CSV table of C-alpha atoms and ligand atoms in Angstrom, one decimal:
chain,number,residue,atom,x,y,z
K,187,MET,CA,121.0,90.3,180.8
K,188,ASN,CA,121.4,92.7,178.7
K,189,LYS,CA,119.3,93.9,175.6
K,190,ILE,CA,119.9,94.1,172.8
K,191,LEU,CA,118.8,96.3,170.3
K,192,VAL,CA,118.3,96.0,166.3
K,193,SER,CA,117.6,96.6,163.1
K,194,ALA,CA,113.7,95.0,162.5
K,195,CYS,CA,115.1,94.4,158.8
K,196,LEU,CA,118.2,92.7,159.8
K,197,LEU,CA,115.9,90.0,162.4
K,198,GLY,CA,113.6,89.1,159.3
K,199,ASN,CA,111.0,92.6,159.5
K,200,LYS,CA,110.6,94.0,156.2
K,201,VAL,CA,111.7,97.4,157.0
K,202,ARG,CA,113.2,98.8,153.9
K,203,TYR,CA,112.5,101.4,151.8
K,204,ASP,CA,111.9,99.2,149.1
K,205,ALA,CA,109.9,96.7,151.3
K,206,ASN,CA,112.3,94.1,151.6
K,207,ASP,CA,114.4,92.9,155.1
K,208,VAL,CA,117.7,92.4,154.8
K,209,PRO,CA,118.5,88.4,156.1
K,210,THR,CA,120.9,87.9,159.0
K,211,GLU,CA,122.8,84.5,159.8
K,212,SER,CA,124.1,85.2,163.0
K,213,ASN,CA,124.0,82.3,165.7
K,214,LEU,CA,125.2,84.4,168.0
K,215,LEU,CA,122.0,86.0,167.2
K,216,ASP,CA,120.0,83.4,166.8
K,217,ARG,CA,120.8,82.4,170.6
K,218,TRP,CA,120.0,85.8,171.7
K,219,ASN,CA,116.8,85.7,170.7
K,220,SER,CA,115.7,82.8,171.8
K,221,GLU,CA,117.2,84.3,175.1
K,222,GLY,CA,114.2,87.0,174.1
K,223,ARG,CA,117.3,89.8,175.0
K,224,LEU,CA,116.5,91.1,171.5
K,225,ILE,CA,114.6,94.1,170.9
K,226,ALA,CA,113.7,94.8,167.4
K,227,PHE,CA,113.7,98.4,166.4
K,228,CYS,CA,113.4,100.4,162.5
K,229,PRO,CA,113.5,104.6,163.4
K,230,GLU,CA,112.3,104.8,159.8
K,231,VAL,CA,108.4,103.8,160.2
K,232,ALA,CA,108.8,104.5,164.2
K,233,GLY,CA,110.0,108.6,163.2
K,234,GLY,CA,106.3,108.3,160.8
K,235,LEU,CA,108.0,107.1,157.4
K,236,SER,CA,106.3,104.5,155.3
K,237,VAL,CA,107.2,100.8,154.1
K,238,PRO,CA,108.0,101.1,151.0
K,239,ARG,CA,108.9,104.7,150.7
K,240,LEU,CA,111.5,106.9,148.4
K,241,PRO,CA,115.2,106.4,150.2
K,242,ALA,CA,117.3,109.3,151.4
K,243,GLU,CA,120.5,109.8,152.0
K,244,ILE,CA,122.0,112.6,154.3
K,245,GLN,CA,123.7,115.8,151.8
K,246,ASN,CA,127.1,117.2,153.1
K,247,ASP,CA,127.3,115.6,156.1
K,248,ASP,CA,126.5,112.5,158.7
K,249,GLY,CA,123.2,111.9,161.6
K,250,GLY,CA,125.6,114.2,164.1
K,251,ALA,CA,125.4,116.5,162.0
K,252,VAL,CA,121.9,116.1,161.6
K,253,LEU,CA,121.0,115.7,165.4
K,254,ASP,CA,123.1,119.2,165.1
K,255,GLY,CA,120.7,121.3,162.4
K,256,THR,CA,123.6,121.7,160.0
K,257,ALA,CA,123.3,118.8,157.5
K,258,LYS,CA,119.7,117.6,156.2
K,259,VAL,CA,118.2,113.9,155.2
K,260,PHE,CA,116.5,114.3,152.3
K,261,ASP,CA,114.5,111.7,149.5
K,262,ASN,CA,115.4,111.0,146.4
K,263,GLN,CA,112.8,113.2,144.9
K,264,GLY,CA,114.3,116.4,147.2
K,265,ASN,CA,111.1,116.4,150.1
K,266,ASP,CA,113.5,117.3,153.4
K,267,VAL,CA,112.1,113.8,156.0
K,268,SER,CA,115.0,115.0,158.7
K,269,GLU,CA,112.6,115.9,161.6
K,270,ASN,CA,111.5,112.2,160.6
K,271,PHE,CA,114.3,111.2,161.6
K,272,ILE,CA,115.5,112.2,164.3
K,273,ASN,CA,112.0,112.1,165.7
K,274,GLY,CA,112.8,107.9,165.2
K,275,ALA,CA,116.2,109.1,166.9
K,276,LYS,CA,115.1,109.7,170.0
K,277,LYS,CA,112.0,106.6,169.7
K,278,ALA,CA,115.0,104.3,169.5
K,279,LEU,CA,117.2,106.1,172.2
K,280,GLU,CA,113.4,105.9,174.0
K,281,THR,CA,112.9,101.7,173.5
K,282,ALA,CA,117.0,101.6,174.6
K,283,GLN,CA,116.2,103.1,176.8
K,284,SER,CA,112.9,102.5,178.5
K,285,ASN,CA,114.8,97.9,177.9
K,286,ASN,CA,117.5,98.6,179.3
K,287,ALA,CA,119.8,97.9,176.4
K,288,GLY,CA,123.5,99.1,176.2
K,289,ILE,CA,124.2,98.3,173.0
K,290,ALA,CA,122.8,98.2,169.5
K,291,ILE,CA,123.9,95.4,166.9
K,292,LEU,CA,122.2,98.5,163.5
K,293,LYS,CA,122.5,97.9,159.7
K,294,GLU,CA,125.7,100.1,158.4
K,295,LYS,CA,125.5,102.0,155.6
K,296,SER,CA,121.9,102.7,157.0
K,297,PRO,CA,121.6,107.3,156.7
K,298,SER,CA,119.2,105.8,160.6
K,299,CYS,CA,121.0,102.3,161.7
K,300,GLY,CA,124.7,103.5,159.6
K,301,SER,CA,127.5,103.3,162.5
K,302,SER,CA,130.9,103.6,159.9
K,303,PHE,CA,129.8,104.3,157.0
K,304,ILE,CA,125.8,106.5,154.8
K,305,TYR,CA,126.1,106.1,151.3
K,306,ASP,CA,127.2,110.2,150.7
K,307,GLY,CA,124.0,111.8,149.0
K,308,THR,CA,124.5,111.8,145.4
K,309,PHE,CA,122.2,108.9,145.0
K,310,SER,CA,124.6,106.8,143.3
K,311,SER,CA,125.7,104.1,145.9
K,312,VAL,CA,128.7,105.5,146.9
K,313,ARG,CA,129.7,105.2,150.6
K,314,LYS,CA,131.7,107.5,152.9
K,315,ILE,CA,133.0,108.2,156.3
K,316,GLY,CA,130.0,109.0,158.9
K,317,GLN,CA,127.3,107.4,161.5
K,318,GLY,CA,123.5,107.8,160.8
K,319,VAL,CA,121.1,109.8,163.0
K,320,THR,CA,120.4,106.8,164.8
K,321,THR,CA,123.3,105.7,166.1
K,322,ALA,CA,124.4,109.0,166.2
K,323,LEU,CA,122.0,109.9,168.9
K,324,LEU,CA,122.3,105.8,171.1
K,325,GLU,CA,126.5,106.6,171.4
K,326,ARG,CA,125.7,110.7,172.5
K,327,ASN,CA,123.8,109.1,175.1
K,328,GLY,CA,126.2,106.0,175.8
K,329,ILE,CA,124.9,103.1,174.2
K,330,LYS,CA,127.3,101.4,172.1
K,331,VAL,CA,126.1,100.8,168.3
K,332,PHE,CA,128.5,97.5,166.6
K,333,SER,CA,126.8,97.5,163.2
K,334,ASP,CA,125.6,93.8,161.4
K,335,LEU,CA,129.1,93.0,160.6
K,336,GLU,CA,130.7,93.5,164.6
K,337,ILE,CA,128.5,91.2,166.3
K,338,GLU,CA,130.9,89.2,167.3
K,339,SER,CA,132.6,92.0,168.5
K,340,ALA,CA,129.6,93.0,170.6
K,341,ALA,CA,129.4,89.1,172.0
K,342,GLU,CA,132.6,90.1,173.0
K,343,TYR,CA,132.4,93.8,174.7
K,344,LEU,CA,129.2,92.0,176.0
K,345,GLU,CA,131.3,89.3,178.0
K,346,ARG,CA,133.8,92.4,179.1
K,347,MET,CA,132.0,94.3,180.4
K,348,ASN,CA,130.5,91.0,182.3
K,349,VAL,CA,126.7,91.3,180.9
K,350,LYS,CA,126.7,87.6,178.6
H,147,LIG,FE1,116.4,98.5,158.8
H,147,LIG,FE2,117.4,100.8,160.3
H,147,LIG,FE3,117.1,101.4,157.8
H,147,LIG,FE4,114.6,100.1,160.2
H,147,LIG,S1,115.6,102.7,159.5
H,147,LIG,S2,115.0,99.5,157.5
H,147,LIG,S3,115.6,99.2,161.4
H,147,LIG,S4,118.7,99.9,158.0
């Protein structure tokens, strides 16, 4: 059965910038977890950032532009943490590929894990359309990313691919 890369914070790991997790109730996640199919992964920790850490946002663009070197990620004290985010994304891709994970379920709005929305770079809780750095790299490499709000869509996708 196909493995699924999942944002570690959605699975009870307290790895967010504020040292919390994001409790996520889902019968599907519970079932996949009991089947041993979930790979918990936090790209920001894998990229060398600490827990807790300063909140960070992508300035002016989105994760694809960070990969292309035309945008950067800064924390709220003005430190450039782009390399940490890019390294974490690369490790997420390596982990997904080495485990044959065809899809990922990642936390929406994160500058690493967001798939439809991220924050706008002003640290004022304003969101905009865009992908995080890890999501952009996974999707560029053929790994379909769903958000934590799209878990049923992920299950339908796996069913369509006949890898439920
Ligand atoms: Fe969760 Fe992703 Fe942020 Fe790590 S980088 S805390 S997995 S949303």
